Short mmCIF file of C-alpha atoms in Angstrom, two decimals:
data_model
loop_
_atom_site.label_atom_id
_atom_site.label_comp_id
_atom_site.label_asym_id
_atom_site.label_seq_id
_atom_site.Cartn_x
_atom_site.Cartn_y
_atom_site.Cartn_z
CA LYS A 1 38.89 31.55 -45.42
CA LYS A 2 39.41 32.51 -41.81
CA GLU A 3 36.61 35.08 -41.98
CA ASN A 4 34.26 32.52 -43.56
CA SER A 5 35.05 29.91 -40.90
CA ASP A 6 34.53 32.44 -38.09
CA SER A 7 31.24 33.47 -39.63
CA ALA A 8 30.11 29.85 -39.88
CA ARG A 9 31.14 29.23 -36.29
CA ARG A 10 29.15 32.27 -35.13
CA ASP A 11 26.14 31.07 -37.09
CA ARG A 12 26.35 27.64 -35.47
CA GLU A 13 26.66 29.19 -32.00
CA GLY A 14 23.70 31.48 -32.72
CA ILE A 15 21.56 28.58 -33.85
CA ALA A 16 22.56 26.54 -30.79
CA ALA A 17 21.77 29.46 -28.48
CA GLY A 18 18.39 29.93 -30.15
CA LEU A 19 17.59 26.25 -29.72
CA ARG A 20 18.55 26.40 -26.05
CA ILE A 21 16.27 29.42 -25.51
CA GLU A 22 13.42 27.71 -27.36
CA MET A 23 13.82 24.53 -25.31
CA SER A 24 13.95 26.59 -22.13
CA LEU A 25 10.70 28.34 -23.04
CA GLN A 26 9.03 25.04 -23.91
CA ARG A 27 10.14 23.52 -20.63
CA ARG A 28 8.83 26.52 -18.74
CA ALA A 29 5.50 26.25 -20.52
CA ALA A 30 5.33 22.52 -19.90
CA ARG A 31 6.10 23.01 -16.23
CA HIS A 32 3.04 25.24 -15.81
CA LEU A 33 0.68 23.06 -17.80
CA SER A 34 -2.44 22.02 -15.95
CA THR A 35 -3.65 18.45 -16.26
CA ARG A 36 -6.47 19.49 -18.59
CA ALA A 37 -4.15 21.52 -20.83
CA ALA A 38 -1.62 18.71 -20.95
CA LEU A 39 -4.25 16.23 -22.08
CA SER A 40 -4.93 18.32 -25.16
CA ALA A 41 -1.27 19.19 -25.81
CA PRO A 42 0.62 17.86 -28.82
CA PRO A 43 2.45 14.58 -28.18
CA SER A 44 5.85 16.25 -28.41
CA LEU A 45 4.92 18.86 -25.78
CA ALA A 46 3.29 16.23 -23.56
CA GLN A 47 6.48 14.18 -23.74
CA LEU A 48 8.48 17.29 -22.89
CA ALA A 49 6.18 17.97 -19.94
CA SER A 50 6.63 14.46 -18.59
CA GLU A 51 10.42 14.82 -18.72
CA ILE A 52 10.64 18.39 -17.49
CA GLU A 53 12.86 17.50 -14.54
CA VAL A 54 15.44 15.85 -16.84
CA SER A 55 17.48 18.63 -18.42
CA ASP A 56 20.10 18.52 -21.14
CA VAL A 57 22.77 18.21 -18.44
CA ALA A 58 21.05 15.35 -16.64
CA PRO A 59 23.01 12.15 -16.09
CA ALA A 60 21.91 9.08 -17.99
CA SER A 61 20.67 7.57 -14.72
CA ALA A 62 17.87 10.17 -14.56
CA ALA A 63 15.98 8.23 -17.24
CA SER A 64 15.75 5.22 -14.89
CA ILE A 65 13.08 7.05 -12.84
CA PRO A 66 10.19 7.55 -15.27
CA ALA A 67 7.60 10.29 -15.11
CA SER A 68 4.03 9.09 -15.37
CA VAL A 69 2.47 10.07 -18.69
CA ARG A 70 -0.28 12.68 -18.69
CA HIS A 71 -2.89 10.67 -20.63
CA ASP A 72 -3.16 7.56 -18.47
CA PRO A 73 -1.64 6.14 -15.30
CA VAL A 74 1.50 4.10 -15.82
CA ILE A 75 0.83 0.37 -15.59
CA LEU A 76 4.11 -1.28 -14.74
CA SER A 77 5.07 -4.90 -15.04
CA GLY A 78 4.78 -6.96 -11.88
CA ASP A 79 7.85 -8.96 -12.89
CA LYS A 80 10.74 -7.64 -10.80
CA ASP A 81 13.24 -9.09 -13.29
CA GLY A 82 11.47 -7.62 -16.29
CA GLY A 83 13.01 -4.18 -16.16
CA SER A 84 10.26 -2.59 -14.08
CA PRO A 85 11.45 0.65 -12.40
CA GLY A 86 11.73 0.82 -8.64
CA ALA A 87 10.22 4.31 -8.46
CA ALA A 88 8.22 6.71 -10.60
CA ILE A 89 7.20 10.35 -10.40
CA ARG A 90 3.79 11.80 -11.18
CA ALA A 91 2.51 15.36 -11.22
CA ILE A 92 -0.39 15.98 -8.84
CA GLY A 93 -1.42 19.58 -9.36
CA THR A 94 1.32 21.81 -8.00
CA SER A 95 2.92 18.95 -6.09
CA ARG A 96 4.98 15.97 -7.22
CA ARG A 97 4.36 12.45 -5.97
CA VAL A 98 7.27 9.99 -5.87
CA PHE A 99 5.98 6.40 -5.90
CA LEU A 100 8.38 3.92 -4.30
CA LEU A 101 7.16 0.88 -6.23
CA ASN A 102 9.81 -1.49 -4.85
CA ASP A 103 11.44 -1.42 -1.43
CA THR A 104 14.89 -1.40 -3.07
CA LEU A 105 16.47 0.59 -5.87
CA SER A 106 19.33 -0.29 -8.19
CA PRO A 107 22.48 1.87 -7.96
CA THR A 108 21.48 3.56 -11.22
CA GLU A 109 18.00 4.33 -9.89
CA ILE A 110 19.43 5.75 -6.66
CA ASP A 111 21.63 8.11 -8.65
CA GLY A 112 18.77 9.08 -10.98
CA LEU A 113 16.30 9.69 -8.17
CA ALA A 114 18.82 11.86 -6.33
CA PHE A 115 19.14 14.07 -9.41
CA ARG A 116 15.37 14.23 -9.94
CA LEU A 117 14.71 15.17 -6.30
CA LYS A 118 17.26 17.98 -6.45
CA ARG A 119 15.63 19.42 -9.55
CA LEU A 120 12.14 19.10 -8.08
CA ALA A 121 13.10 20.71 -4.78
CA SER A 122 14.58 23.74 -6.55
CA SER A 123 11.49 24.41 -8.69
CA ASP A 124 9.36 27.39 -7.63
CA ALA A 125 6.49 26.03 -9.76
CA LEU A 126 5.81 23.38 -7.08
CA ASN A 127 4.77 23.53 -3.44
CA SER A 128 6.15 20.18 -2.23
CA VAL A 129 7.51 16.74 -3.11
CA LEU A 130 5.69 13.81 -1.51
CA VAL A 131 7.52 10.46 -1.22
CA ALA A 132 5.44 7.42 -0.31
CA ASN A 133 4.88 3.79 -1.17
CA PRO A 134 1.52 2.85 -2.75
CA LEU A 135 -1.18 1.88 -0.29
CA GLU A 136 -1.53 -1.87 -0.31
CA ALA A 137 -4.80 -3.48 -1.33
CA SER A 138 -6.48 -5.27 1.55
CA GLU A 139 -7.04 -8.46 -0.46
CA ASN A 140 -3.27 -8.75 -1.01
CA ASN A 141 -2.62 -8.99 2.73
CA GLY A 142 -0.02 -6.25 2.63
CA ASP A 143 1.78 -7.52 -0.48
CA MET A 144 2.20 -4.47 -2.72
CA SER A 145 3.92 -6.28 -5.59
CA LEU A 146 0.56 -6.40 -7.41
CA ASN A 147 -0.08 -2.68 -6.99
CA ARG A 148 1.71 -1.24 -10.02
CA THR A 149 -0.51 1.74 -10.83
CA CYS A 150 1.06 5.16 -10.51
CA LEU A 151 -2.19 6.89 -9.64
CA PRO A 152 -2.77 9.18 -6.64
CA SER A 153 -4.45 7.19 -3.90
CA PHE A 154 -7.40 9.60 -3.68
CA MET A 155 -8.08 8.89 -7.38
CA ASP A 156 -7.75 5.10 -7.12
CA HIS A 157 -11.31 3.82 -7.58
CA ASP A 158 -11.27 0.04 -7.60
CA GLU A 159 -14.35 -2.03 -7.03
CA ILE A 160 -15.36 -2.69 -3.45
CA ASP A 161 -14.55 -6.14 -2.16
CA ASP A 162 -17.36 -7.19 0.16
CA GLN A 163 -15.04 -9.63 1.93
CA SER A 164 -12.42 -7.01 2.81
CA PRO A 165 -12.65 -4.71 5.84
CA PHE A 166 -12.27 -1.65 3.62
CA GLY A 167 -12.46 -0.96 -0.10
CA ASN A 168 -10.95 1.79 -2.16
CA MET A 169 -14.36 3.39 -2.72
CA PHE A 170 -14.91 4.01 0.99
CA ASN A 171 -14.63 7.48 2.41
CA PRO A 172 -11.02 8.04 3.65
CA ALA A 173 -12.28 8.83 7.17
CA ILE A 174 -14.08 5.47 7.29
CA LYS A 175 -10.95 3.79 5.98
CA ASN A 176 -8.97 5.15 8.93
CA ILE A 177 -11.41 3.69 11.44
CA LEU A 178 -11.56 0.33 9.70
CA GLN A 179 -7.81 0.14 9.28
CA GLU A 180 -7.30 0.73 12.99
CA ASN A 181 -9.85 -1.96 13.90
CA TRP A 182 -8.80 -4.52 11.31
CA VAL A 183 -5.05 -4.09 11.35
CA GLN A 184 -4.62 -7.41 13.15
CA GLY A 185 -3.87 -10.05 10.53
CA LEU A 186 -3.04 -7.60 7.77
CA GLY A 187 0.54 -7.75 6.60
CA VAL A 188 2.71 -4.69 7.28
CA PRO A 189 4.49 -3.56 4.11
CA SER A 190 8.09 -2.54 3.68
CA PHE A 191 8.56 1.16 2.92
CA HIS A 192 12.19 1.06 1.81
CA ARG A 193 15.56 -0.51 2.59
CA GLY A 194 17.75 1.34 0.11
CA TYR A 195 19.35 -1.31 -2.09
CA ASP A 196 19.49 -5.09 -2.35
CA ALA A 197 22.77 -6.11 -0.70
CA ARG A 198 22.48 -9.67 -2.00
CA LYS A 199 22.10 -8.39 -5.58
CA ILE A 200 25.19 -6.21 -5.13
CA TYR A 201 27.10 -9.30 -3.99
CA GLU A 202 25.79 -11.50 -6.81
CA ASP A 203 26.77 -8.88 -9.39
CA GLY A 204 30.31 -8.87 -7.98
CA LEU A 205 30.31 -5.12 -7.35
CA HIS A 206 31.92 -5.70 -3.94
CA LYS A 207 35.06 -7.07 -5.63
CA ASN A 208 35.95 -3.63 -6.99
CA PRO A 209 36.07 -1.03 -4.18
CA GLN A 210 36.41 1.85 -6.64
CA ARG A 211 33.28 0.83 -8.55
CA LEU A 212 31.41 0.15 -5.32
CA GLU A 213 32.20 3.64 -4.05
CA LEU A 214 31.45 5.35 -7.36
CA GLU A 215 28.30 3.45 -8.35
CA LEU A 216 26.60 2.82 -5.00
CA MET A 217 28.05 4.73 -2.06
CA ASN A 218 28.32 8.13 -3.73
CA PRO A 219 24.73 7.96 -5.10
CA LEU A 220 23.49 7.12 -1.60
CA ILE A 221 25.20 10.25 -0.28
CA GLU A 222 23.68 12.30 -3.10
CA LEU A 223 20.24 10.89 -2.34
CA THR A 224 20.61 11.92 1.30
CA ARG A 225 21.70 15.41 0.28
CA ALA A 226 18.79 15.71 -2.13
CA THR A 227 16.31 14.65 0.55
CA ARG A 228 17.71 17.00 3.19
CA GLY A 229 17.79 19.87 0.72
CA SER A 230 20.68 21.98 -0.53
CA TYR A 231 19.61 25.24 1.08
CA ASP A 232 23.19 26.34 1.70
CA ASP A 233 25.00 24.54 -1.12
CA PRO A 234 26.44 27.13 -3.54
CA THR A 235 27.34 24.46 -6.11
CA SER A 236 23.73 23.51 -6.90
CA SER A 237 20.31 25.08 -7.23
CA PRO A 238 19.00 25.96 -3.77
CA SER A 239 16.05 23.94 -2.47
CA LYS A 240 12.80 25.87 -2.25
CA VAL A 241 10.02 23.39 -1.46
CA PRO A 242 9.85 20.80 1.35
CA LEU A 243 10.17 17.06 0.84
CA ILE A 244 7.52 15.08 2.73
CA ALA A 245 8.04 11.38 3.50
CA PHE A 246 5.06 9.15 4.32
CA PRO A 247 6.55 5.78 5.36
CA ASN A 248 3.75 3.21 5.45
CA GLY A 249 5.76 0.22 6.63
CA LEU A 250 9.27 -0.78 7.64
CA VAL A 251 12.20 1.54 7.01
CA SER A 252 15.61 -0.08 7.29
CA ASP A 253 19.26 0.87 6.74
CA ALA A 254 19.77 3.01 3.60
CA GLY A 255 16.00 3.54 3.35
CA TYR A 256 16.43 6.10 6.12
CA ALA A 257 17.71 8.50 3.44
CA PHE A 258 14.07 9.22 2.56
CA MET A 259 13.40 10.24 6.18
CA MET A 260 15.90 13.08 6.12
CA GLY A 261 13.47 15.55 4.56
CA SER A 262 11.55 18.46 6.02
CA TYR A 263 8.62 16.35 7.24
CA VAL A 264 8.37 12.66 8.14
CA LEU A 265 4.77 11.59 8.74
CA ALA A 266 4.65 8.34 10.68
CA CYS A 267 1.47 6.28 10.55
CA GLN A 268 0.44 3.29 12.63
CA ASN A 269 2.41 0.94 10.32
CA SER A 270 5.65 2.95 10.39
CA THR A 271 8.66 1.21 11.90
CA PHE A 272 12.42 1.58 11.69
CA ARG A 273 15.06 -1.09 12.15
CA ILE A 274 18.76 -1.48 11.34
CA LEU A 275 19.44 -4.88 9.78
CA ASN A 276 22.87 -4.41 8.18
CA PRO A 277 24.88 -6.05 11.02
CA LEU A 278 23.06 -9.32 10.24
CA ARG A 279 24.75 -9.15 6.83
CA GLY A 280 28.16 -8.21 8.22
CA LEU A 281 27.67 -4.57 7.19
CA ALA A 282 27.66 -1.33 9.15
CA PHE A 283 25.95 2.03 8.48
CA ASP A 284 25.18 2.91 4.90
CA PRO A 285 26.39 6.44 4.06
CA VAL A 286 23.11 8.21 4.87
CA GLY A 287 24.21 9.98 8.07
CA LEU A 288 22.87 7.66 10.78
CA SER A 289 26.09 7.93 12.81
CA PHE A 290 25.37 11.67 12.97
CA MET A 291 21.60 11.53 13.55
CA LEU A 292 21.27 8.75 16.13
CA PRO A 293 23.59 10.24 18.80
CA ARG A 294 21.59 13.50 18.47
CA ILE A 295 18.17 11.97 19.04
CA GLY A 296 15.70 14.41 20.62
CA GLN A 297 17.88 17.49 20.22
CA GLU A 298 16.10 19.08 17.26
CA PHE A 299 12.78 19.35 19.10
CA GLN A 300 14.24 19.53 22.63
CA GLN A 301 12.53 16.30 23.66
CA LYS A 302 13.08 14.31 26.83
CA SER A 303 14.71 11.58 24.74
CA LYS A 304 17.77 13.80 24.25
CA ASP A 305 18.82 12.90 27.81
CA TYR A 306 19.02 9.24 26.71
CA ALA A 307 20.24 9.78 23.14
CA THR A 308 23.30 7.53 23.56
CA GLY A 309 21.20 4.64 24.85
CA CYS A 310 18.59 5.05 22.11
CA ALA A 311 21.34 5.08 19.48
CA PHE A 312 22.98 1.89 20.79
CA ILE A 313 19.65 0.05 21.12
CA LEU A 314 18.72 0.89 17.53
CA ALA A 315 22.12 0.30 15.95
CA LEU A 316 23.59 -2.61 17.93
CA MET A 317 20.59 -4.51 19.25
CA GLY A 318 18.19 -4.59 16.30
CA PHE A 319 15.37 -2.85 18.14
CA GLU A 320 12.39 -2.13 15.90
CA ALA A 321 11.16 1.37 16.66
CA GLY A 322 7.41 1.88 16.30
CA PRO A 323 5.61 5.12 15.44
CA GLU A 324 5.57 6.31 19.06
CA ASP A 325 9.33 5.73 19.27
CA LEU A 326 9.95 7.57 16.01
CA VAL A 327 8.01 10.66 17.08
CA SER A 328 9.35 10.61 20.66
CA THR A 329 12.92 10.68 19.37
CA GLY A 330 12.41 13.14 16.51
CA LEU A 331 13.20 10.54 13.83
CA ALA A 332 9.68 11.32 12.59
CA THR A 333 8.24 14.82 12.81
CA HIS A 334 4.50 13.97 12.97
CA TYR A 335 2.10 11.12 13.65
CA VAL A 336 -0.95 10.94 11.38
CA GLY A 337 -2.73 7.77 12.53
CA GLY A 338 -4.07 5.58 9.74
CA PRO A 339 -2.19 5.31 6.43
CA TYR A 340 -5.19 6.51 4.43
CA LYS A 341 -4.49 10.04 5.58
CA LEU A 342 -2.31 9.97 2.48
CA ASN A 343 -5.51 10.46 0.47
CA HIS A 344 -6.28 13.77 2.17
CA LEU A 345 -2.68 14.92 1.96
CA GLU A 346 -2.32 14.25 -1.76
CA HIS A 347 -5.59 15.97 -2.59
CA ALA A 348 -4.84 19.04 -0.47
CA LEU A 349 -1.27 19.45 -1.75
CA SER A 350 -2.52 19.34 -5.33
CA GLU A 351 -4.61 22.45 -4.69
CA LEU A 352 -2.13 24.59 -2.77
CA ASP A 353 -0.34 27.47 -4.45
CA SER A 354 3.09 26.92 -5.88
CA HIS A 355 6.17 28.35 -4.17
CA SER A 356 6.26 31.36 -6.50
CA ALA A 357 2.56 32.12 -5.90
CA GLN A 358 2.68 31.93 -2.09
CA LYS A 359 2.42 35.57 -1.04
CA LEU A 360 1.06 37.48 1.92
CA ARG A 361 0.54 40.55 -0.24
CA PRO A 362 0.60 40.85 -4.02
CA LEU A 363 3.33 43.06 -5.40
CA PRO A 364 2.16 46.41 -6.81
CA LYS A 365 2.30 46.97 -10.53
CA HIS A 366 5.72 48.10 -11.61
CA LEU A 367 5.65 50.78 -14.27
CA TYR A 368 8.48 51.57 -16.62
CA ASN A 369 11.28 53.68 -15.08
CA GLN A 370 9.69 53.40 -11.65
CA GLU A 371 11.55 52.11 -8.62
CA GLN A 372 10.14 48.84 -7.32
CA ASN A 373 9.24 48.47 -3.66
CA THR A 374 11.32 45.51 -2.46
CA LYS A 375 10.00 45.62 1.12
CA LEU A 376 6.81 43.78 0.19
CA ASP A 377 8.82 41.07 -1.51
CA ASN A 378 10.88 40.64 1.66
CA VAL A 379 7.66 40.27 3.66
CA ASN A 380 6.39 37.59 1.29
CA LYS A 381 9.58 35.55 1.71
CA HIS A 382 8.63 34.84 5.33
CA TYR A 383 5.43 33.11 4.21
CA LYS A 384 6.89 30.64 1.75
CA ASN A 385 5.98 26.99 2.56
CA VAL A 386 3.84 28.09 5.52
CA ALA A 387 0.67 26.71 3.93
CA VAL A 388 2.30 23.28 3.53
CA GLY A 389 3.36 23.30 7.18
CA ASN A 390 -0.15 24.27 8.31
CA LEU A 391 -1.66 21.49 6.20
CA ILE A 392 0.63 18.89 7.75
CA GLN A 393 -0.27 20.11 11.23
CA ALA A 394 -3.95 19.78 10.31
CA VAL A 395 -3.72 16.13 9.17
CA SER A 396 -1.50 15.10 12.12
CA GLU A 397 -2.63 13.83 15.51
CA TYR A 398 0.52 15.06 17.27
CA ASP A 399 4.07 16.05 16.42
CA ALA A 400 7.58 15.64 17.73
CA ALA A 401 7.57 19.08 19.36
CA GLY A 402 4.22 18.36 21.05
CA ARG A 403 4.97 17.73 24.69
CA ASP A 404 7.69 20.36 24.93
CA GLU A 405 6.08 22.84 22.55
CA TYR A 406 5.04 25.22 25.30
CA GLY A 407 8.02 24.50 27.49
CA VAL A 408 10.41 25.85 24.89
CA TYR A 409 8.84 29.30 25.02
CA LEU A 410 7.14 29.43 28.45
CA HIS A 411 9.56 27.48 30.61
CA GLU A 412 9.60 29.96 33.51
CA MET A 413 5.83 30.33 33.48
CA LEU A 414 5.03 26.60 33.85
CA ASP A 415 4.35 24.65 37.02
CA ASP A 416 6.39 21.70 38.27
CA SER A 417 4.74 19.29 35.83
CA GLY A 418 5.94 21.35 32.89
CA LEU A 419 2.51 21.09 31.28
CA TYR A 420 0.42 23.90 32.75
CA VAL A 421 0.87 27.62 33.32
CA LYS A 422 1.30 28.65 36.98
CA ASP A 423 -1.45 30.34 39.03
CA ILE A 424 -4.33 29.48 36.74
CA ASP A 425 -7.66 30.63 38.16
CA PRO A 426 -9.79 27.44 38.49
CA SER A 427 -12.95 29.48 37.99
CA VAL A 428 -11.68 30.43 34.53
CA THR A 429 -9.97 27.19 33.43
CA MET A 430 -11.72 23.93 34.23
CA PRO A 431 -9.51 20.89 34.99
CA GLU A 432 -10.60 19.03 31.86
CA GLU A 433 -9.51 21.97 29.73
CA ARG A 434 -5.95 21.64 31.00
CA ILE A 435 -5.42 18.07 29.83
CA GLN A 436 -2.43 17.72 27.50
CA MET A 437 -2.81 14.90 24.99
CA TYR A 438 0.96 14.81 24.46
CA GLY A 439 1.64 13.87 28.06
CA ASN A 440 0.43 10.29 27.59
CA LEU A 441 2.82 9.45 24.74
CA GLN A 442 5.08 6.57 25.80
CA SER A 443 8.12 5.19 24.00
CA ASP A 444 9.53 1.75 24.79
CA LEU A 445 12.77 2.78 23.13
CA VAL A 446 13.28 5.77 25.43
CA ASN A 447 12.15 3.79 28.48
CA TRP A 448 14.68 1.00 27.86
CA ALA A 449 17.41 3.54 27.16
CA ALA A 450 16.73 5.10 30.57
CA THR A 451 16.50 1.70 32.29
CA PHE A 452 19.87 0.47 30.99
CA GLY A 453 21.65 3.80 31.33
CA ASP A 454 24.57 2.29 33.26
CA VAL A 455 25.05 -0.36 30.58
CA PHE A 456 25.40 2.21 27.82
CA ALA A 457 28.03 4.08 29.81
CA GLU A 458 30.46 1.27 28.94
CA ASN A 459 33.21 2.20 26.51
CA SER A 460 33.11 -0.92 24.34
CA VAL A 461 30.70 -3.37 22.76
CA GLU A 462 32.13 -6.17 24.90
CA GLY A 463 31.55 -4.14 28.06
CA MET A 464 27.90 -3.54 27.20
CA LEU A 465 27.39 -7.20 26.36
CA ASP A 466 28.88 -8.31 29.71
CA ARG A 467 26.70 -5.87 31.66
CA LEU A 468 23.57 -7.01 29.85
CA GLN A 469 24.40 -10.65 30.53
CA SER A 470 24.83 -9.93 34.24
CA VAL A 471 21.37 -8.31 34.31
CA ALA A 472 19.84 -11.23 32.40
CA TYR A 473 21.26 -13.75 34.89
CA ARG A 474 19.18 -12.17 37.66
CA LYS A 475 15.93 -13.50 36.21
CA ALA A 476 16.21 -16.86 37.99
CA GLU A 477 16.89 -15.07 41.27
CA MET A 478 13.85 -12.77 40.98
CA GLU A 479 11.26 -15.18 39.61
CA GLY A 480 8.48 -16.08 42.02
CA ARG A 481 8.90 -12.98 44.16
CA SER A 482 6.35 -10.21 44.46
CA GLY A 483 6.59 -6.44 44.46
CA ASP A 484 9.46 -4.86 42.59
CA ALA A 485 10.79 -8.27 41.63
CA VAL A 486 8.12 -8.51 38.92
CA GLU A 487 9.58 -5.46 37.23
CA ASP A 488 13.10 -6.81 37.70
CA VAL A 489 12.12 -10.01 35.91
CA ARG A 490 10.83 -8.00 32.96
CA VAL A 491 14.07 -6.01 32.83
CA ALA A 492 16.11 -9.24 32.92
CA GLU A 493 14.04 -10.69 30.07
CA GLN A 494 14.62 -7.59 27.95
CA ALA A 495 18.34 -7.74 28.71
CA GLN A 496 18.39 -11.33 27.47
CA ILE A 497 16.65 -10.24 24.25
CA PHE A 498 19.33 -7.60 23.69
CA VAL A 499 22.10 -10.15 24.36
CA THR A 500 20.61 -12.65 21.91
CA ARG A 501 20.27 -10.06 19.16
CA MET A 502 23.81 -8.77 19.63
CA LYS A 503 25.20 -12.30 19.38
CA GLN A 504 23.27 -12.82 16.13
CA ARG A 505 25.09 -9.90 14.53
CA SER A 506 28.57 -9.57 13.12
CA PRO A 507 30.99 -8.64 15.93
CA LEU A 508 33.13 -6.63 13.53
CA ALA A 509 30.10 -4.72 12.22
CA LEU A 510 28.99 -3.92 15.79
CA ARG A 511 32.44 -2.59 16.69
CA VAL A 512 32.56 -0.45 13.54
CA MET A 513 29.12 1.03 14.22
CA PHE A 514 30.03 1.69 17.84
CA GLU A 515 33.14 3.59 16.76
CA LEU A 516 31.26 5.51 14.07
CA MET A 517 28.66 6.74 16.58
CA LYS A 518 31.35 7.50 19.15
CA ARG A 519 33.11 9.78 16.67
CA GLY A 520 29.90 11.12 15.15
CA ARG A 521 28.50 12.45 18.42
CA VAL A 522 31.35 14.96 18.83
CA HIS A 523 29.83 18.42 18.51
CA THR A 524 32.34 19.51 15.86
CA GLU A 525 31.27 16.74 13.47
CA THR A 526 28.94 17.38 10.54
CA ILE A 527 26.67 15.05 8.64
CA GLU A 528 29.03 15.31 5.67
CA SER A 529 32.04 14.12 7.66
CA CYS A 530 29.98 11.29 9.15
CA MET A 531 28.76 10.13 5.74
CA GLU A 532 32.32 10.07 4.43
CA ARG A 533 33.38 7.87 7.35
CA GLU A 534 30.37 5.62 6.85
CA LYS A 535 31.25 5.26 3.18
CA ALA A 536 34.87 4.35 3.87
CA SER A 537 33.97 1.70 6.46
CA GLN A 538 31.12 0.23 4.42
CA VAL A 539 33.30 -0.18 1.31
CA ARG A 540 35.82 -2.14 3.38
CA LEU A 541 33.17 -4.33 4.97
#
């Protein structure tokens, strides 16, 4: 009897192992299906292809982020209470496009999207993961609730509206020009704000700290990790391809998790603002207490000298950073201009080679019992993801490293301006050839951080508020005078704006955020330790 039971057990294990191998082979085949091949595939294989990122060990939450079917675009319900997903994923050639259909996600969707992004980033059959919100239709005045089609923007061919400044059938280059000329009066969309805090409150999740931590805070941390990439995490599959964020609209609070990827492409509608203190909340656990005090350091920008001021203005005073501010501080890596550059980017990414196919030199044929030359493979490793980086540089107008790009490598060879090489022969280089387009980039955020440098040297929220009030009181004294007094009046007015916004926010939340940034800026801190502190404080608030 024992021998028979052991034999039956071995048979069951053999069958299970065979099924796992078969499923693995089918998944591998589905992953490499082209769009044309998938259209003619059997329904079962097409279904398997659409769910390739959800493995047999996937959490149940992974099913909350659907994959667009291969036969037709997904048409989703416009009713936000009708079970419509907040995000969807679609294959675009060798890239994957993540559509942020709503500007908030449920806790289940946050957890599911974190898992899906990790699996996508570790796939060598892709070249990138592009996260963006759908481009709004002009006739909707920026309201994207009616745009429920998961179709790449360069394939979206609606009829032209003669009354609108631009239609979907226009050439993308023309769209950029028209968007820049007609942006006045068009509503600016919301890219993402993480989760709906009011919905969390109405569902009573805040009453159970353990559930709140497990169901919301931990998924937010996982989403941040997935976006940043697990290149050095031995417990999960290493990330191979870059995640590209294209925020067309306002990013706030936990929505910043999507801007922690390899590339953040700011357009003319991109803004960032921290609104949680208005709700009595502090930082969501996405690492802002680590990132904000280190503004400008990654790209060695001038803003790093005023990082503390920039951090306090953003976190405590509700300042809305525009695209110039985002690029000047390194919160965004590139500036692309009009939002319809997304059309070019999607189309180009769909045609680039996958991670496994990106090679400088093809490997020689390896015959049986012959030693393989591993040196060529090592050479090819240096050229992974280079094509994606070159493409992003090509579609961008300037980047975060722009103004200091040459100064990093040629510091001793530059003149006093830091822009030009010393001892240039004027007969060889004409003056107009020496103009640096990056030199004219101005950031109000950095300028105000430099202006109020003494204020931000205070060691408490109350101290900063008192100093700002004393500056604001000088407006009456300076009004009507000429010369420098005009600038002093403007500074006093801005100080009053900061005072008003700080008084509108929760005092407890401001003190918590101040302390979080104070501890987070210590050089021994890591983003993981900062996220754990943010989670603990946010659960209590």
